[in-house]
Coordinates of C-alpha atoms in Angstrom, one line a residue:
M1 CA 13.1 -4.0 -30.8
P2 CA 12.2 -2.5 -27.6
L3 CA 9.0 -1.8 -26.3
I4 CA 7.9 0.5 -24.2
V5 CA 4.8 1.8 -22.8
Q6 CA 4.2 5.3 -22.1
K7 CA 1.3 6.4 -19.6
F8 CA 0.6 10.4 -19.5
G9 CA -1.9 11.3 -16.4
G10 CA -4.8 13.9 -17.2
T11 CA -2.6 17.2 -16.4
S12 CA 0.0 16.3 -19.2
V13 CA -2.6 15.6 -21.8
A14 CA -5.0 18.7 -21.0
D15 CA -5.5 20.8 -23.5
P16 CA -4.8 20.2 -27.3
K17 CA -1.4 21.6 -26.2
K18 CA 0.1 18.8 -23.6
I19 CA -1.6 16.3 -25.9
L20 CA 1.4 17.8 -29.3
A21 CA 3.6 17.4 -26.4
A22 CA 3.1 14.2 -24.8
A23 CA 2.6 13.3 -28.8
R24 CA 6.3 14.5 -29.8
K25 CA 7.8 12.1 -26.4
A26 CA 5.9 9.0 -28.0
V27 CA 7.6 9.8 -31.8
R28 CA 10.9 10.5 -29.9
A29 CA 11.0 7.0 -28.5
H30 CA 10.0 5.3 -31.8
Q31 CA 12.2 6.9 -34.2
E32 CA 15.0 5.9 -31.5
G33 CA 13.8 2.6 -32.5
S34 CA 10.7 2.0 -29.7
Q35 CA 7.7 0.1 -30.1
V36 CA 5.0 2.1 -28.1
V37 CA 1.9 1.3 -27.5
V38 CA 1.1 4.9 -25.2
V39 CA -2.0 5.2 -21.6
V40 CA -3.6 8.4 -21.2
S41 CA -6.5 9.4 -19.2
A42 CA -9.3 11.2 -19.4
M43 CA -7.8 15.1 -20.0
G44 CA -7.4 17.6 -16.9
K45 CA -11.1 18.1 -15.1
N46 CA -12.4 16.0 -17.7
T47 CA -13.2 13.6 -15.4
D48 CA -14.9 15.4 -12.0
G49 CA -16.5 16.7 -14.9
L50 CA -18.9 14.5 -15.6
I51 CA -19.4 13.8 -12.4
D52 CA -20.8 16.6 -12.1
L53 CA -23.2 16.4 -14.4
A54 CA -24.2 13.0 -13.2
K55 CA -24.6 14.4 -9.7
Q56 CA -27.3 17.5 -11.7
I57 CA -29.1 14.4 -12.3
T58 CA -29.3 11.8 -9.8
D59 CA -27.6 11.9 -6.1
K60 CA -27.6 8.2 -7.3
P61 CA -26.1 7.2 -10.3
A62 CA -26.3 3.5 -11.0
A63 CA -23.2 2.4 -12.1
R64 CA -23.1 1.1 -14.8
E65 CA -24.0 3.9 -16.3
M66 CA -21.2 6.0 -14.7
D67 CA -19.2 3.9 -15.7
M68 CA -20.2 4.1 -19.0
L69 CA -20.2 7.6 -18.1
L70 CA -16.6 8.0 -17.6
S71 CA -14.9 6.0 -20.2
T72 CA -16.2 8.2 -22.1
G73 CA -13.0 10.9 -21.0
E74 CA -10.8 9.0 -22.4
Q75 CA -12.3 8.4 -25.6
V76 CA -12.0 11.9 -26.4
T77 CA -8.2 12.9 -25.7
I78 CA -6.9 9.0 -27.5
A79 CA -8.3 10.0 -30.5
L80 CA -7.2 13.3 -29.8
M81 CA -3.7 12.4 -29.2
A82 CA -3.6 10.1 -32.2
M83 CA -4.0 12.8 -34.3
A84 CA -1.7 14.4 -32.7
V85 CA 1.1 11.8 -34.3
D86 CA -0.7 11.6 -37.2
S87 CA -0.6 15.7 -37.5
M88 CA 3.5 14.5 -36.7
G89 CA 3.7 12.2 -39.6
Y90 CA 3.3 8.5 -37.7
D91 CA 0.8 6.6 -37.7
A92 CA -1.9 6.1 -35.0
I93 CA -4.2 4.2 -34.2
S94 CA -6.3 4.9 -31.1
L95 CA -8.5 2.1 -29.5
T96 CA -10.8 1.6 -26.0
G97 CA -9.9 -0.4 -23.9
G98 CA -12.1 -3.1 -24.6
Q99 CA -10.9 -3.0 -28.6
I100 CA -8.0 -3.6 -26.7
G101 CA -9.7 -6.7 -25.5
I102 CA -9.1 -5.7 -21.9
K103 CA -11.1 -8.6 -19.6
T104 CA -11.9 -7.6 -16.3
D105 CA -14.6 -8.3 -13.8
S106 CA -18.7 -7.0 -13.5
S107 CA -17.4 -4.0 -9.9
H108 CA -18.4 -1.7 -11.3
T109 CA -16.4 2.1 -11.3
K110 CA -13.6 -0.1 -9.5
A111 CA -13.5 -3.2 -12.0
R112 CA -9.8 -5.5 -12.0
I113 CA -9.0 -6.9 -14.8
H114 CA -8.9 -10.4 -15.7
S115 CA -6.9 -10.8 -18.5
I116 CA -5.5 -8.5 -21.6
A117 CA -5.3 -9.9 -24.9
T118 CA -3.2 -9.2 -27.1
D119 CA -2.9 -9.8 -30.7
R120 CA -4.4 -7.0 -31.5
I121 CA -2.0 -4.4 -30.3
K122 CA 1.3 -6.8 -31.3
R123 CA 0.4 -6.9 -34.7
L124 CA -0.5 -3.3 -35.3
L125 CA 3.0 -3.0 -33.3
D126 CA 4.8 -4.5 -35.9
D127 CA 3.0 -3.2 -38.6
G128 CA 4.5 0.4 -37.3
K129 CA 1.8 2.1 -35.9
I130 CA 2.6 4.2 -32.6
V131 CA -0.3 2.2 -30.6
I132 CA -3.2 4.8 -28.5
A133 CA -4.3 2.9 -25.1
A134 CA -7.1 4.9 -23.2
G135 CA -6.7 4.3 -19.3
F136 CA -9.1 3.4 -16.5
Q137 CA -12.0 1.5 -18.4
G138 CA -12.0 -2.8 -19.7
I139 CA -15.2 -4.9 -20.2
D140 CA -16.9 -7.9 -18.5
E141 CA -17.8 -10.5 -19.6
E142 CA -21.4 -9.3 -20.5
L143 CA -19.1 -7.3 -23.0
N144 CA -20.7 -3.9 -20.5
I145 CA -17.8 -0.4 -19.8
T146 CA -16.2 -0.9 -17.1
T147 CA -14.0 1.1 -15.3
L148 CA -10.9 0.7 -12.5
G149 CA -11.2 3.0 -10.8
R150 CA -8.7 5.6 -8.3
G151 CA -4.9 5.2 -10.2
G152 CA -7.2 3.1 -13.1
S153 CA -4.7 4.7 -15.6
D154 CA -1.6 3.6 -14.2
T155 CA -2.9 0.2 -13.4
T156 CA -3.9 -0.1 -17.5
A157 CA -0.5 1.0 -18.1
V158 CA 1.3 -1.7 -16.6
S159 CA -0.4 -3.6 -17.1
L160 CA -0.2 -4.1 -20.6
A161 CA 3.7 -3.4 -20.2
A162 CA 3.5 -6.6 -18.5
V163 CA 1.7 -8.5 -20.9
L164 CA 3.4 -7.5 -24.4
G165 CA 6.8 -7.9 -22.3
A166 CA 7.5 -4.8 -22.7
D167 CA 10.9 -3.5 -21.3
Q168 CA 10.4 -0.4 -19.7
C169 CA 7.2 1.8 -18.6
E170 CA 6.9 5.1 -18.3
I171 CA 4.5 6.5 -16.2
Y172 CA 4.3 10.8 -17.2
T173 CA 3.1 13.0 -15.1
D174 CA 3.5 16.4 -14.0
V175 CA 6.5 15.6 -11.0
D176 CA 9.9 14.8 -11.9
G177 CA 9.9 11.4 -10.1
I178 CA 9.5 9.8 -7.1
Y179 CA 10.7 12.2 -3.4
T180 CA 11.0 11.5 0.0
T181 CA 7.8 12.7 1.1
D182 CA 5.5 14.9 -1.0
P183 CA 7.9 17.7 -1.6
R184 CA 4.0 20.4 -1.7
K185 CA 4.1 19.4 1.9
L186 CA 7.8 19.3 3.0
P187 CA 10.4 21.5 0.5
D188 CA 13.1 20.0 1.9
A189 CA 12.1 16.5 0.4
K190 CA 14.4 14.8 -1.7
R191 CA 13.9 13.5 -5.8
V192 CA 15.0 10.0 -5.2
S193 CA 17.4 8.2 -7.8
Q194 CA 15.2 4.7 -7.8
V195 CA 12.7 3.4 -4.9
C196 CA 11.6 -1.0 -4.7
Y197 CA 8.6 -2.5 -5.3
D198 CA 7.6 -3.3 -1.4
E199 CA 8.6 0.0 -0.8
M200 CA 6.7 2.0 -3.5
L201 CA 3.7 -0.1 -2.6
E202 CA 4.1 1.4 1.2
L203 CA 3.9 4.6 -0.1
A204 CA 1.3 4.4 -2.3
S205 CA -0.7 3.0 0.3
L206 CA 0.1 5.9 2.5
G207 CA -0.8 8.4 0.3
A208 CA 2.7 9.0 -2.1
G209 CA 0.3 10.0 -4.7
V210 CA 3.1 10.0 -7.3
M211 CA 1.3 6.0 -8.1
H212 CA -1.4 3.7 -6.5
S213 CA -0.7 0.7 -5.2
R214 CA -2.9 -2.0 -7.7
S215 CA -0.2 -0.5 -10.9
I216 CA 2.2 -0.6 -8.6
E217 CA 1.6 -5.3 -7.5
F218 CA 1.2 -5.8 -10.8
G219 CA 4.7 -4.1 -11.6
K220 CA 6.1 -6.2 -8.5
K221 CA 3.7 -9.0 -9.8
F222 CA 5.1 -9.1 -13.2
N223 CA 8.6 -7.7 -12.7
V224 CA 8.0 -4.0 -14.3
P225 CA 10.2 -1.7 -14.6
I226 CA 8.5 1.5 -14.7
H227 CA 9.4 5.1 -15.0
V228 CA 8.3 8.1 -13.2
R229 CA 9.0 11.2 -15.4
S230 CA 7.7 14.2 -16.5
S231 CA 5.8 16.0 -18.9
M232 CA 7.0 19.3 -18.7
S233 CA 10.8 18.1 -19.3
D234 CA 13.6 15.8 -20.4
E235 CA 14.8 14.9 -16.8
P236 CA 15.4 11.1 -15.5
G237 CA 12.6 10.9 -13.0
S238 CA 13.0 7.6 -10.8
L239 CA 12.8 4.2 -11.1
I240 CA 10.9 1.7 -9.1
V241 CA 12.3 -1.2 -9.4
D242 CA 12.8 -4.8 -7.6
V243 CA 16.0 -3.4 -6.1
A244 CA 17.0 -0.2 -5.3
D245 CA 19.9 1.7 -4.4
T246 CA 18.8 2.8 -1.9
S247 CA 18.0 -0.1 0.1
D248 CA 20.6 -0.5 3.0
L249 CA 18.4 2.9 3.9
P250 CA 16.6 2.5 7.0
V251 CA 13.9 4.7 6.2
S252 CA 13.9 5.4 2.2
G253 CA 10.9 7.3 2.0
V254 CA 8.1 9.6 4.8
A255 CA 4.8 9.8 4.3
L256 CA 1.3 11.8 5.7
T257 CA -1.8 9.9 6.2
R258 CA -3.3 13.3 6.5
D259 CA -7.4 11.9 7.7
E260 CA -7.8 9.7 9.5
A261 CA -9.9 8.0 12.2
L262 CA -9.3 6.3 15.2
V263 CA -12.6 3.3 16.2
T264 CA -11.5 1.3 20.3
I265 CA -13.6 -1.2 20.8
V266 CA -13.7 -1.9 24.4
D267 CA -14.8 -4.1 26.9
V268 CA -15.4 -7.1 24.3
P269 CA -14.6 -11.7 24.6
D270 CA -11.0 -12.2 24.4
V271 CA -11.4 -15.8 22.7
S272 CA -11.1 -16.7 19.5
G273 CA -13.3 -15.3 17.1
T274 CA -13.8 -12.1 18.6
I275 CA -11.6 -9.8 16.1
F276 CA -12.6 -12.3 13.1
K277 CA -16.3 -11.3 14.1
L278 CA -15.4 -7.5 14.4
F279 CA -13.7 -7.2 11.2
A280 CA -15.9 -10.0 8.8
P281 CA -18.5 -7.3 8.4
I282 CA -16.4 -4.8 7.6
A283 CA -14.4 -6.1 4.8
E284 CA -17.9 -6.6 3.5
K285 CA -18.1 -2.5 2.8
K286 CA -15.0 -2.6 0.9
I287 CA -13.6 -0.8 4.2
T288 CA -9.8 -0.8 4.4
V289 CA -8.8 -0.7 7.5
D290 CA -4.9 -0.1 9.0
M291 CA -3.3 -0.1 12.2
I292 CA -5.2 -3.7 13.9
V293 CA -4.1 -3.0 17.8
Q294 CA -5.2 -5.2 20.5
N295 CA -4.4 -4.8 24.3
V296 CA -3.2 -8.5 26.8
S297 CA -6.6 -9.6 28.0
A298 CA -7.8 -8.3 31.6
N299 CA -10.2 -10.6 33.8
G300 CA -11.2 -12.2 29.7
K301 CA -11.9 -8.5 28.2
T302 CA -9.3 -6.6 26.3
D303 CA -9.7 -3.5 24.7
I304 CA -9.2 -3.6 20.6
S305 CA -8.3 -0.3 18.2
F306 CA -8.4 0.5 14.6
T307 CA -7.7 3.1 12.0
L308 CA -9.4 3.6 8.9
P309 CA -10.6 7.2 6.3
T310 CA -11.6 8.6 7.5
E311 CA -14.9 9.1 4.7
E312 CA -15.2 5.7 5.9
L313 CA -15.9 5.2 9.6
A314 CA -19.7 6.8 8.6
D315 CA -19.9 2.1 7.5
A316 CA -17.9 1.4 9.5
L317 CA -19.6 2.2 12.9
E318 CA -22.6 0.4 11.2
A319 CA -21.1 -3.1 10.6
I320 CA -19.6 -2.7 13.4
E321 CA -23.2 -2.1 15.3
E322 CA -24.9 -5.2 15.0
V323 CA -22.6 -6.6 15.6
L324 CA -21.8 -5.6 18.3
E325 CA -25.3 -6.2 20.3
T326 CA -24.4 -10.2 19.8
L327 CA -21.1 -10.4 21.3
G328 CA -21.2 -8.3 23.5
G329 CA -18.5 -4.9 23.9
R330 CA -19.4 -1.5 23.6
V331 CA -17.8 1.8 20.7
G332 CA -15.2 3.4 23.5
L333 CA -14.1 6.1 21.0
K334 CA -14.5 7.4 17.8
D335 CA -11.8 10.4 16.6
E336 CA -11.6 12.0 13.5
S337 CA -8.5 14.6 14.7
V338 CA -5.5 11.7 14.1
S339 CA -3.8 11.4 11.5
K340 CA -0.7 8.1 10.1
V341 CA 2.3 9.1 10.0
S342 CA 4.4 7.1 9.0
A343 CA 7.8 5.7 8.2
V344 CA 9.3 3.2 5.1
G345 CA 12.8 1.8 4.3
L346 CA 13.5 -1.5 3.0
G347 CA 17.3 -1.9 5.2
M348 CA 15.2 -0.7 8.6
A349 CA 14.8 -4.8 8.0
Q350 CA 18.7 -5.6 8.5
Q351 CA 18.6 -2.3 11.2
T352 CA 18.6 -1.7 14.7
G353 CA 17.9 1.0 16.6
V354 CA 15.7 2.1 13.7
A355 CA 12.2 2.6 15.7
N356 CA 14.0 4.2 19.1
R357 CA 15.9 6.5 16.7
M358 CA 12.3 7.5 15.6
F359 CA 10.5 8.2 18.8
R360 CA 13.0 9.3 20.3
S361 CA 13.3 12.3 17.9
L362 CA 9.5 12.8 17.9
A363 CA 9.7 12.9 22.0
D364 CA 12.2 15.3 21.5
A365 CA 9.9 17.8 19.6
G366 CA 6.9 17.0 21.9
V367 CA 5.1 15.2 20.1
N368 CA 2.6 12.4 21.7
L369 CA 2.3 9.3 19.7
Q370 CA -1.3 7.8 20.3
I371 CA -0.6 5.0 18.6
I372 CA 2.4 2.6 17.3
T373 CA 2.7 -0.5 14.9
T374 CA 5.7 -2.1 12.8
S375 CA 6.5 -4.3 9.7
E376 CA 9.3 -5.1 8.5
I377 CA 9.4 -2.0 7.0
K378 CA 6.8 -0.2 8.2
I379 CA 6.9 1.8 11.4
S380 CA 3.2 3.8 11.5
V381 CA 2.0 5.9 14.3
L382 CA -0.8 7.5 15.0
V383 CA -1.0 11.4 16.1
K384 CA -3.0 14.7 16.6
R385 CA -4.1 15.7 13.2
D386 CA -2.8 19.2 14.3
I387 CA 0.9 18.0 15.2
A388 CA 1.3 15.4 12.0
M389 CA 2.6 18.1 10.1
E390 CA 5.4 18.4 12.6
A391 CA 6.0 14.2 12.9
L392 CA 6.9 14.8 9.0
R393 CA 9.7 17.0 9.5
T394 CA 10.6 15.8 12.4
I395 CA 11.0 12.2 11.2
H396 CA 12.6 13.3 6.8
S397 CA 14.9 15.4 9.6
E398 CA 16.4 12.1 12.3
F399 CA 17.1 9.7 9.4
A400 CA 18.5 13.1 6.9
L401 CA 16.2 11.9 3.7
D402 CA 17.1 16.7 4.2
Q403 CA 20.4 14.9 2.5
I404 CA 20.1 12.5 0.1
E405 CA 21.4 12.6 -3.4
Y406 CA 20.0 12.3 -6.3
S407 CA 22.2 10.1 -9.2
P408 CA 20.2 11.5 -13.0
N409 CA 22.4 7.6 -14.2
A410 CA 21.1 5.4 -12.1
N411 CA 17.1 5.1 -13.3
V412 CA 18.7 5.0 -16.3
T413 CA 17.0 1.5 -17.8
T414 CA 18.0 0.9 -21.6
S415 CA 18.8 -3.0 -22.9
E416 CA 16.5 -5.1 -23.7
R417 CA 14.6 -7.6 -20.8
S418 CA 16.3 -10.8 -21.3
T419 CA 14.6 -14.4 -22.1
E420 CA 14.8 -15.6 -18.6
D421 CA 12.8 -12.5 -17.7
A422 CA 11.0 -12.9 -20.0
E423 CA 10.1 -16.2 -19.1
K424 CA 9.0 -15.6 -15.9
V425 CA 6.2 -13.2 -16.5
V426 CA 4.6 -15.8 -18.8
E427 CA 4.4 -17.8 -17.0
V428 CA 3.0 -15.8 -14.4
I429 CA 0.9 -14.5 -16.4
N430 CA -0.6 -18.1 -17.4
R431 CA -0.9 -19.5 -14.1
L432 CA -3.4 -16.1 -13.7
Q433 CA -5.7 -16.9 -16.4
Q434 CA -7.9 -18.5 -15.0
S435 CA -7.9 -16.8 -11.6
G436 CA -7.5 -13.2 -13.0
M437 CA -4.2 -10.6 -13.4
E438 CA -4.7 -9.0 -10.6
A439 CA -6.0 -12.4 -8.3
L440 CA -4.1 -12.1 -4.7
M441 CA -0.7 -13.8 -4.4
I442 CA 1.1 -15.6 -2.1
D443 CA 5.1 -15.8 -1.4
S444 CA 5.0 -17.5 1.5
I445 CA 3.3 -18.5 5.1
S446 CA 5.5 -18.7 7.7
L447 CA 5.9 -20.1 11.3
D448 CA 8.4 -18.3 13.8
S449 CA 8.0 -19.6 17.4
T450 CA 11.3 -18.2 19.4
Q451 CA 9.5 -15.5 20.4
S452 CA 8.6 -13.6 23.3
R453 CA 6.2 -11.2 24.4
I454 CA 6.3 -8.3 26.6
T455 CA 3.7 -5.6 27.2
L456 CA 3.7 -2.9 29.8
Q457 CA -0.8 -2.4 30.9
K458 CA -1.5 1.0 31.8
I459 CA 2.2 3.8 30.4
P460 CA 1.3 7.3 30.7
N461 CA 1.0 7.9 27.7
Q462 CA 3.7 10.3 27.3
P463 CA 6.0 11.6 24.9
G464 CA 9.3 10.8 26.1
L465 CA 8.1 6.5 27.0
A466 CA 8.2 4.7 24.3
A467 CA 11.3 6.2 24.0
N468 CA 13.0 5.5 26.4
L469 CA 12.3 1.8 26.7
F470 CA 12.9 0.6 23.5
E471 CA 16.4 3.1 23.7
R472 CA 17.0 1.1 28.0
I473 CA 16.3 -2.6 25.8
A474 CA 19.0 -2.0 22.5
K475 CA 21.7 -1.0 25.1
A476 CA 20.6 -4.2 26.4
G477 CA 22.1 -6.1 23.1
V478 CA 18.6 -6.7 22.2
F479 CA 16.8 -7.1 19.1
V480 CA 12.8 -6.1 18.9
D481 CA 10.4 -7.4 16.1
M482 CA 7.6 -6.5 16.2
I483 CA 5.7 -3.1 18.5
V484 CA 2.9 -2.4 19.6
Q485 CA 1.1 0.4 21.8
S486 CA -2.4 0.6 21.6
H487 CA -4.4 2.9 22.5
G488 CA -6.3 3.7 25.8
S489 CA -6.8 6.6 26.9
D490 CA -5.7 10.3 26.8
Q491 CA -3.9 9.2 30.2
N492 CA -2.3 5.9 29.7
A493 CA -1.9 2.8 26.7
D494 CA -0.7 -0.6 26.4
I495 CA 2.9 -0.8 25.2
T496 CA 3.6 -4.6 23.5
F497 CA 6.4 -6.1 21.9
T498 CA 8.6 -9.4 21.2
V499 CA 12.0 -10.4 21.4
K500 CA 14.0 -13.4 20.7
R501 CA 13.2 -16.0 23.8
D502 CA 16.8 -16.3 24.7
Q503 CA 16.2 -12.7 25.1
S504 CA 14.1 -12.6 27.0
A505 CA 15.0 -12.4 30.7
I506 CA 17.4 -9.3 29.7
A507 CA 13.8 -8.2 27.8
L508 CA 11.6 -8.0 30.7
E509 CA 13.7 -7.0 33.3
V510 CA 14.1 -3.2 31.3
A511 CA 10.3 -3.3 30.9
Q512 CA 9.8 -4.2 35.3
A513 CA 12.5 -1.5 35.6
I514 CA 10.8 0.8 33.6
C515 CA 7.5 0.1 34.5
D516 CA 8.5 1.0 38.4
E517 CA 10.1 5.0 37.0
A518 CA 6.9 5.6 34.7
S519 CA 4.5 3.4 37.6
C520 CA 1.6 1.3 35.5
A521 CA -0.2 -0.6 36.7
G522 CA 2.4 -4.1 35.9
V523 CA 4.3 -7.0 33.3
D524 CA 2.4 -8.5 31.7
H525 CA 5.0 -11.3 30.1
K526 CA 4.7 -14.5 27.7
E527 CA 7.1 -16.8 27.5
E528 CA 6.2 -18.7 24.6
I529 CA 4.1 -17.1 21.3
A530 CA 4.1 -17.6 17.9
K531 CA 3.6 -15.3 14.8
L532 CA 2.3 -16.1 11.8
S533 CA 2.8 -14.6 8.6
V534 CA 1.8 -14.2 5.5
T535 CA 3.3 -12.6 3.0
G536 CA 2.3 -11.5 -0.8
I537 CA 1.3 -9.3 -3.5
G538 CA -2.0 -7.4 -2.5
L539 CA -2.6 -8.2 1.0
R540 CA -4.3 -5.1 1.7
S541 CA -6.1 -4.2 -1.5
H542 CA -7.6 -7.3 -1.0
T543 CA -9.8 -5.8 2.0
G544 CA -10.6 -9.8 2.3
V545 CA -6.9 -10.6 3.2
A546 CA -6.8 -9.9 6.9
I547 CA -10.6 -11.5 7.1
A548 CA -9.8 -14.4 5.9
L549 CA -6.7 -14.4 7.9
F550 CA -8.7 -14.3 11.2
Q551 CA -11.5 -16.9 9.6
S552 CA -9.5 -19.4 9.6
L553 CA -7.1 -18.8 13.0
A554 CA -11.1 -18.9 14.7
Q555 CA -12.5 -22.3 13.1
A556 CA -9.7 -23.8 13.8
G557 CA -10.2 -22.7 18.1
I558 CA -7.1 -20.1 18.0
N559 CA -7.2 -16.5 19.8
V560 CA -5.1 -13.9 18.2
E561 CA -2.4 -11.7 20.5
M562 CA -1.3 -9.4 18.1
V563 CA -1.7 -8.3 14.5
N564 CA -0.1 -5.7 12.1
T565 CA -1.0 -5.9 9.2
S566 CA 1.3 -4.4 5.2
E567 CA 0.7 -3.9 1.6
V568 CA 3.3 -6.8 1.8
Q569 CA 2.4 -8.7 5.0
V570 CA 0.2 -9.9 7.7
N571 CA 2.1 -10.6 11.4
V572 CA -0.6 -12.5 14.3
V573 CA 1.0 -13.9 17.3
V574 CA -0.6 -17.1 19.1
A575 CA 0.0 -18.2 21.8
G576 CA 3.2 -20.6 21.0
A577 CA 1.1 -23.7 21.1
D578 CA -0.8 -22.9 18.6
G579 CA 1.5 -21.9 16.4
N580 CA 1.5 -25.6 14.0
K581 CA -1.7 -26.3 13.8
G582 CA -2.0 -22.2 12.7
L583 CA 0.5 -22.8 10.6
E584 CA -1.0 -25.8 8.6
K585 CA -4.4 -24.6 8.8
L586 CA -3.4 -20.5 6.9
K587 CA -1.6 -22.8 4.5
D588 CA -4.4 -24.5 3.4
A589 CA -6.9 -20.9 3.6
F590 CA -4.2 -19.9 1.1
A591 CA -3.6 -22.7 -0.6
D592 CA -4.9 -20.6 -4.0
S593 CA -2.6 -18.4 -3.6
L594 CA -0.2 -19.6 -2.5
R595 CA 2.9 -18.8 -5.3

């Protein structure tokens, strides 16, 4: 018998009428022969109201008591939902996270799931009941109520689908699927039939509000098909799967992260361990750093820029200041008026010219790029906030995302999971029983020793230069891998990129020509570099991954020259002679997390 997990968010259960409508969807699935588990959030703005109540008591409520308070919102909803199902003549039972057996760590207000007991739910389902489960919550080893933080009900739903071996997890929300960008920001956004886990992970981390990245991590880790649908209609919605029908598109989505802040640390020693010392205290505060850019060394000193959520800027600066007193260097810039615009697509890993097109379209629109970073499936640029929407519209149009055709038949999965798929999921779950279901999972650690690095130093920072550079390099038949544009000042910046070593002479010739034309300070070239890559699930939500990587290399005396990060991969460039040693150090550092 098929098993379906349905999740209804706060707007979908905001009042009794909507609760009854959600109950009808659960009953219909049950009538069609499926076992049904329904996960619900607190009603509407109930959680916000509870937070306001706490603030009226104290400015600093204890985290444990906040969990005790906030968990009551879901308890109200599950009881009402069970009553609604009962009123329609079907058996239902409501269960809190603790009653289900969702065990978490003790990180109150942002707990992670360790394990989920399934015996009780399976017994109730076999008895013909519709199980109504409270999202967003669990209990720790001391039986304290914990909450999972932002997007917690999504995480509950997908994790339950994983451990129960559900054939599908349906996420009901106030939108009718996943769009090429936020339709509230850009009316030209188009609904997509399918999107793959990796693309959705990137988009979710960049602010796509449909689902939270932790729930997508569960989907990818345990191969759970996730169906995003509207609670207001029977529209077929969008499916999140391992391989999507958009996988051959160069760009499948564009996202705008509006409230970003940029920090540049100048004149720090360009030696092994510097980047670790800078970011370790930030990681201790659980602050998520995104774009990290390091300039090429000059006189033994370097500048390092990074971006982070604006709301976390003050805490990050506080953490850094103490380090700089002993390390050397200073905060050269802090800018709270920037936004990040990113293009995401699995197809860009196989197709050339994607970055060229993006940079050229932005240059033609007069959009100046302060920072550029690229990964295998993402290109991110940092721009002034007042032109961020123009950048979003430009990229969306350039890759014809406003012309994508929706295929309603491409996102319907009705078959039960294969025995082979179910066995793989059980194998992964059994492996994670000790470390926890949300434990970091590394798929691979790899070394690429075939590349060279080229840097244009202090090139005038104006629209069109990056586009001109990479268009001419592409025209010369050179494939570019990593691209990083640092933030020097309002007048200049460094642009660094890597190419295959056998094409470096051609790329160097083009770079020198561009440098001469633009009157840059010079071209720096390193013939032999090593690119070390850590690939896995949950790399950014586990804030210690990059730090563990930096620390292991620092302990081996290996200096990091370039960095880029994404949801699924962290890449660093080191000297070519250090590649093999670095690879072994990273394998040792992440041995417990390797598949």
